[in-house]
CSV table of C-alpha atoms and ligand atoms in Angstrom, one decimal:
chain,number,residue,atom,x,y,z
A,923,MET,CA,-3.8,-16.8,0.0
A,924,GLN,CA,-2.7,-13.2,1.5
A,925,ILE,CA,-2.4,-11.8,5.3
A,926,PHE,CA,-3.3,-8.4,5.5
A,927,LEU,CA,-2.8,-7.5,9.3
A,928,ASP,CA,-5.5,-5.4,11.1
A,929,SER,CA,-4.7,-3.0,13.5
A,930,ALA,CA,-2.5,0.8,13.5
A,931,ASN,CA,-0.3,-0.9,16.4
A,932,GLN,CA,3.1,0.3,15.8
A,933,LYS,CA,4.2,-2.1,18.0
A,934,GLU,CA,2.3,-5.2,16.9
A,935,ILE,CA,2.8,-4.6,13.6
A,936,GLU,CA,6.1,-4.2,14.0
A,937,LYS,CA,6.6,-7.9,15.7
A,938,TRP,CA,4.4,-9.5,12.4
A,939,LEU,CA,5.8,-7.8,9.6
A,940,HIS,CA,9.4,-9.3,10.0
A,941,GLN,CA,8.6,-12.7,9.9
A,942,GLY,CA,7.7,-12.8,6.1
A,943,ILE,CA,4.1,-13.3,6.1
A,944,ILE,CA,2.2,-9.8,6.1
A,945,ASP,CA,1.3,-8.7,2.7
A,946,GLY,CA,-0.5,-5.5,4.0
A,947,LEU,CA,-2.7,-4.2,6.4
A,948,THR,CA,-6.0,-2.2,6.6
A,949,THR,CA,-7.1,0.1,9.8
A,950,ASN,CA,-10.5,2.0,10.4
A,951,PRO,CA,-10.7,4.9,12.1
A,952,SER,CA,-12.5,3.0,15.2
A,953,ILE,CA,-9.0,-0.1,15.1
A,954,MET,CA,-7.0,3.8,15.0
A,955,PHE,CA,-9.0,5.3,17.7
A,956,LYS,CA,-8.3,2.4,20.0
A,957,ASP,CA,-4.2,2.3,18.9
A,958,GLY,CA,-4.0,5.4,19.5
A,959,VAL,CA,-3.7,7.3,17.0
A,960,TYR,CA,-6.3,10.5,16.2
A,961,ASP,CA,-4.4,11.9,13.3
A,962,ILE,CA,-5.2,10.0,10.9
A,963,GLU,CA,-2.6,11.9,8.2
A,964,LYS,CA,0.5,11.2,10.8
A,965,GLY,CA,-1.4,7.9,11.0
A,966,ALA,CA,-1.8,6.5,7.7
A,967,GLN,CA,1.8,8.4,6.5
A,968,ASN,CA,3.8,6.7,9.1
A,969,LEU,CA,2.0,3.7,8.1
A,970,CYS,CA,2.0,3.3,4.5
A,971,LYS,CA,6.3,4.1,5.6
A,972,MET,CA,6.9,0.9,7.3
A,973,PHE,CA,4.6,-1.2,4.4
A,974,GLY,CA,7.2,0.1,1.7
A,975,GLU,CA,5.1,-1.1,-1.7
A,976,LYS,CA,2.7,-2.9,-0.5
A,977,PRO,CA,-1.1,-1.6,0.3
A,978,VAL,CA,-1.9,0.3,4.0
A,979,SER,CA,-6.0,0.8,3.4
A,980,VAL,CA,-6.6,4.4,5.5
A,981,GLU,CA,-10.5,4.6,5.5
A,982,VAL,CA,-12.7,7.8,4.6
A,983,THR,CA,-13.9,9.7,7.4
A,984,THR,CA,-17.6,11.1,6.4
A,985,ASN,CA,-20.3,10.5,5.2
A,986,ASP,CA,-20.6,12.6,2.7
A,987,ARG,CA,-20.6,11.2,-0.8
A,988,GLU,CA,-18.8,14.4,-2.2
A,989,GLU,CA,-16.5,14.8,0.5
A,990,MET,CA,-15.7,10.8,-0.2
A,991,VAL,CA,-13.8,11.6,-2.9
A,992,GLN,CA,-12.8,14.4,-1.9
A,993,GLN,CA,-10.8,13.4,1.3
A,994,ALA,CA,-9.8,9.9,-1.4
A,995,ARG,CA,-8.0,11.9,-3.3
A,996,VAL,CA,-5.9,14.1,-0.4
A,997,PHE,CA,-5.1,10.0,0.8
A,998,ALA,CA,-4.5,9.2,-2.4
A,999,ARG,CA,-1.1,11.8,-2.4
A,1000,TRP,CA,-0.1,9.9,1.3
A,1001,ALA,CA,1.8,7.9,-0.4
A,1002,GLN,CA,1.9,5.4,-3.6
A,1003,ASN,CA,0.3,2.7,-1.2
A,1004,VAL,CA,-2.4,3.9,0.0
A,1005,VAL,CA,-5.7,1.8,-0.3
A,1006,VAL,CA,-8.5,4.5,0.3
A,1007,LYS,CA,-11.3,2.6,1.7
A,1008,ILE,CA,-14.7,3.0,1.3
A,1009,PRO,CA,-18.6,2.2,2.1
A,1010,VAL,CA,-20.7,0.0,0.3
A,1011,ILE,CA,-23.0,2.6,1.7
A,1012,ASN,CA,-23.5,5.3,3.5
A,1013,GLU,CA,-25.1,5.7,7.6
A,1014,ASP,CA,-27.3,6.8,5.4
A,1015,GLY,CA,-28.2,4.1,3.1
A,1016,GLU,CA,-27.2,5.3,-0.3
A,1017,SER,CA,-25.2,4.3,-2.5
A,1018,CYS,CA,-21.5,4.8,-2.9
A,1019,LEU,CA,-20.8,3.1,-5.6
A,1020,GLY,CA,-20.5,5.6,-7.6
A,1021,VAL,CA,-17.6,7.1,-5.7
A,1022,ILE,CA,-16.2,4.4,-6.3
A,1023,ASN,CA,-16.4,3.9,-9.7
A,1024,THR,CA,-15.2,7.9,-9.8
A,1025,LEU,CA,-12.1,7.0,-7.7
A,1026,ASN,CA,-11.4,4.0,-9.9
A,1027,ARG,CA,-11.7,6.3,-13.2
A,1028,GLU,CA,-8.7,8.2,-11.5
A,1029,GLY,CA,-6.6,5.3,-10.4
A,1030,ILE,CA,-7.0,5.1,-7.1
A,1031,LEU,CA,-7.5,1.9,-5.4
A,1032,VAL,CA,-10.6,1.5,-3.4
A,1033,ASN,CA,-11.0,-1.7,-0.8
A,1034,THR,CA,-15.1,-1.0,-0.1
A,1035,THR,CA,-15.2,-1.3,3.0
A,1036,ALA,CA,-18.7,-2.9,5.3
A,1037,ILE,CA,-20.4,-5.7,2.9
A,1038,LEU,CA,-22.6,-7.9,4.6
A,1039,SER,CA,-23.9,-9.8,1.6
A,1040,PHE,CA,-23.0,-11.5,-2.2
A,1041,ASN,CA,-25.1,-8.7,-3.8
A,1042,GLN,CA,-22.9,-5.7,-2.9
A,1043,ALA,CA,-20.0,-7.7,-3.7
A,1044,ILE,CA,-20.8,-8.3,-6.2
A,1045,LEU,CA,-21.6,-4.1,-7.3
A,1046,ALA,CA,-18.7,-3.6,-5.7
A,1047,ALA,CA,-16.9,-5.7,-7.8
A,1048,LYS,CA,-18.9,-4.2,-11.0
A,1049,ALA,CA,-18.1,-0.6,-9.4
A,1050,GLY,CA,-14.7,-1.1,-9.7
A,1051,ALA,CA,-13.0,-2.1,-6.5
A,1052,THR,CA,-9.7,-3.2,-6.5
A,1053,TYR,CA,-10.8,-4.9,-2.9
A,1054,VAL,CA,-14.5,-6.2,-2.0
A,1055,SER,CA,-14.2,-6.2,2.5
A,1056,ILE,CA,-17.0,-9.3,3.7
A,1057,PHE,CA,-17.1,-8.5,7.1
A,1058,ALA,CA,-17.1,-12.5,8.7
A,1059,GLY,CA,-18.4,-11.6,12.0
A,1060,ARG,CA,-20.3,-8.9,11.4
A,1061,VAL,CA,-22.1,-11.3,8.6
A,1062,ALA,CA,-21.9,-14.5,11.7
A,1063,ASP,CA,-23.9,-11.4,13.8
A,1064,GLU,CA,-26.6,-11.6,12.2
A,1065,GLY,CA,-27.5,-15.7,12.3
A,1066,ASN,CA,-25.1,-16.4,8.6
A,1067,ASP,CA,-22.8,-18.5,7.4
A,1068,PRO,CA,-20.2,-15.5,6.3
A,1069,THR,CA,-18.6,-19.0,4.6
A,1070,VAL,CA,-21.5,-19.3,1.7
A,1071,VAL,CA,-20.9,-15.0,1.3
A,1072,ILE,CA,-17.6,-15.7,0.6
A,1073,ARG,CA,-17.6,-19.7,-1.4
A,1074,ASN,CA,-20.2,-17.8,-3.4
A,1075,VAL,CA,-18.8,-14.1,-3.7
A,1076,ARG,CA,-15.3,-16.0,-5.4
A,1077,GLN,CA,-17.2,-17.9,-7.5
A,1078,TRP,CA,-18.4,-15.5,-9.4
A,1079,LEU,CA,-14.8,-13.4,-9.4
A,1080,ASP,CA,-13.9,-16.6,-10.9
A,1081,ALA,CA,-16.5,-17.7,-13.1
A,1082,TRP,CA,-16.7,-13.8,-14.6
A,1083,ASP,CA,-13.2,-12.4,-14.4
A,1084,TYR,CA,-13.5,-10.0,-12.4
A,1085,THR,CA,-9.6,-8.9,-10.4
A,1086,ALA,CA,-11.3,-7.5,-7.2
A,1087,LYS,CA,-10.1,-9.8,-4.6
A,1088,ILE,CA,-12.3,-10.3,-1.6
A,1089,ILE,CA,-10.4,-9.1,2.2
A,1090,VAL,CA,-12.1,-10.5,5.1
A,1091,GLY,CA,-12.6,-9.2,7.6
A,1092,SER,CA,-14.3,-8.8,11.1
A,1093,ILE,CA,-12.1,-11.8,12.5
A,1094,ARG,CA,-13.2,-12.4,16.1
A,1095,THR,CA,-12.4,-16.3,16.2
A,1096,VAL,CA,-9.2,-18.4,14.6
A,1097,MET,CA,-11.7,-20.7,13.4
A,1098,ASP,CA,-13.2,-18.3,12.0
A,1099,ILE,CA,-9.9,-17.6,9.8
A,1100,GLN,CA,-9.6,-21.6,8.8
A,1101,ALA,CA,-13.1,-21.2,7.0
A,1102,ALA,CA,-12.0,-18.2,5.4
A,1103,ALA,CA,-9.1,-19.9,4.3
A,1104,LEU,CA,-11.1,-22.7,2.9
A,1105,ALA,CA,-14.0,-20.8,1.4
A,1106,GLY,CA,-12.2,-18.9,-1.1
A,1107,ALA,CA,-10.4,-15.3,0.7
A,1108,HIS,CA,-7.7,-14.1,-1.7
A,1109,ILE,CA,-7.2,-11.7,1.2
A,1110,ILE,CA,-7.6,-12.3,5.4
A,1111,THR,CA,-7.1,-9.7,7.5
A,1112,ILE,CA,-6.1,-10.2,11.0
A,1113,PRO,CA,-6.4,-8.6,14.3
A,1114,PRO,CA,-2.2,-9.5,15.4
A,1115,GLN,CA,-3.6,-11.3,18.6
A,1116,PHE,CA,-5.4,-13.8,17.0
A,1117,LEU,CA,-1.6,-14.8,14.7
A,1118,ALA,CA,-0.2,-15.4,18.2
A,1119,LYS,CA,-2.9,-17.6,18.5
A,1120,MET,CA,-1.9,-19.5,15.4
A,1121,VAL,CA,1.1,-20.2,15.7
A,1122,ASP,CA,0.8,-21.5,19.0
A,1123,HIS,CA,0.2,-24.9,20.0
A,1124,LYS,CA,0.6,-26.7,24.1
A,1125,TYR,CA,2.4,-29.5,22.1
A,1126,THR,CA,4.5,-28.5,20.0
A,1127,ARG,CA,5.6,-26.8,23.1
A,1128,GLU,CA,6.8,-29.9,24.8
A,1129,THR,CA,7.8,-31.2,21.6
A,1130,VAL,CA,10.6,-28.5,21.7
A,1131,HIS,CA,11.2,-28.7,24.8
A,1132,GLN,CA,12.0,-33.3,24.5
A,1133,PHE,CA,14.7,-31.9,21.6
A,1134,ASN,CA,15.9,-29.0,23.7
A,1135,LEU,CA,16.8,-31.4,26.5
A,1136,ASP,CA,18.0,-34.4,25.4
A,1137,ALA,CA,20.2,-32.2,22.6
A,1138,GLU,CA,21.1,-31.1,26.3
A,1139,LYS,CA,22.4,-34.3,27.3
A,1140,ALA,CA,23.7,-35.4,24.0
A,1141,LEU,CA,25.7,-32.4,24.9
A,1142,ALA,CA,26.8,-33.8,27.6
A,1143,GLN,CA,27.5,-37.0,27.0
A,1144,ILE,CA,30.5,-35.3,24.3
A,1145,ALA,CA,31.8,-34.1,27.5
A,1146,GLU,CA,32.2,-37.2,29.4
A,1147,VAL,CA,32.9,-39.3,26.7
A,1148,ARG,CA,35.7,-36.1,25.6
A,1149,SER,CA,37.2,-36.2,29.7
A,1150,ASN,CA,37.4,-39.8,30.0
A,1151,ALA,CA,39.9,-39.4,26.9
A,1152,VAL,CA,41.4,-37.1,28.6
A,1153,SER,CA,42.2,-39.0,32.3
A,1154,ALA,CA,42.9,-42.5,30.2
A,1155,ALA,CA,45.4,-40.5,27.8
A,1156,SER,CA,46.9,-38.9,31.0
A,1157,GLY,CA,46.9,-42.6,33.1
A,1158,SER,CA,48.5,-44.3,29.8
A,1159,SER,CA,51.6,-41.7,30.1
A,1160,VAL,CA,52.2,-41.4,33.8
A,1161,SER,CA,52.5,-45.5,34.4
A,1162,LYS,CA,54.9,-45.7,30.5
A,1163,ARG,CA,57.3,-43.3,33.1
B,1412,E4P,C1,-11.4,-5.0,7.7
B,1412,E4P,O1,-10.6,-4.2,7.2
B,1412,E4P,C2,-11.6,-3.6,8.9
B,1412,E4P,O2,-11.1,-3.3,9.6
B,1412,E4P,C3,-12.4,-5.1,10.3
B,1412,E4P,O3,-12.1,-6.5,10.3
B,1412,E4P,C4,-14.1,-5.1,11.2
B,1412,E4P,O4,-14.5,-6.3,11.9
B,1412,E4P,P1,-15.0,-5.8,12.8
B,1412,E4P,O5,-16.5,-5.9,13.0
B,1412,E4P,O6,-14.0,-5.8,14.2
B,1412,E4P,O7,-15.5,-4.2,13.3
């Protein structure tokens, strides 16, 4: 399973990128805005550079499907690791599957975003999406269990040999991450604050503290034995004289 960062915060990205656990990045216009990245082109190019070969998802900023195609073509020229995020429908409920299909046929990688149901996920995969982003937190907002959607989509993709990968996003708690991992997510995109929570544990800190204290005591013991040996040696040379 892969882990992506769901962020545009350069400081946080740098912190986690160098720890060997991050396989890619997802952003959206809200994340960019929250993290102070107002110039999408400059911001995306900078993020793509930081990630090297690893995929970086950048979302189109229009509700018009023809403009989505035009924007995606421009984004794809910014860097070789750009993945274009296309919503499964636009805000008027019009299908964006045709956009996904056109881009796929042109060799542009698509992350179909804002997926909230099994039906949307399988249609996105059929249209040619490289990634299908299931928004776990938003599925749960509506009283549905995201693990059921994730598990069913994963089973369907595997059964029919689709290569599309499930990205689980909209993470609200550390528990969402565990649940998505066990339900069959190929990738979970995680806001940095949850990675900090995942790695930490109060009792691990206490355990390491205890080991460090004992290591210090052992060093003190060695120093004492050595100093006793030196005193003994100097005492015996005095008595021989
Ligand atoms: C994933 O790709 C999205 O950027 C993100 O997880 C959306 O989640 P939200 O529900 O916090 O907006």
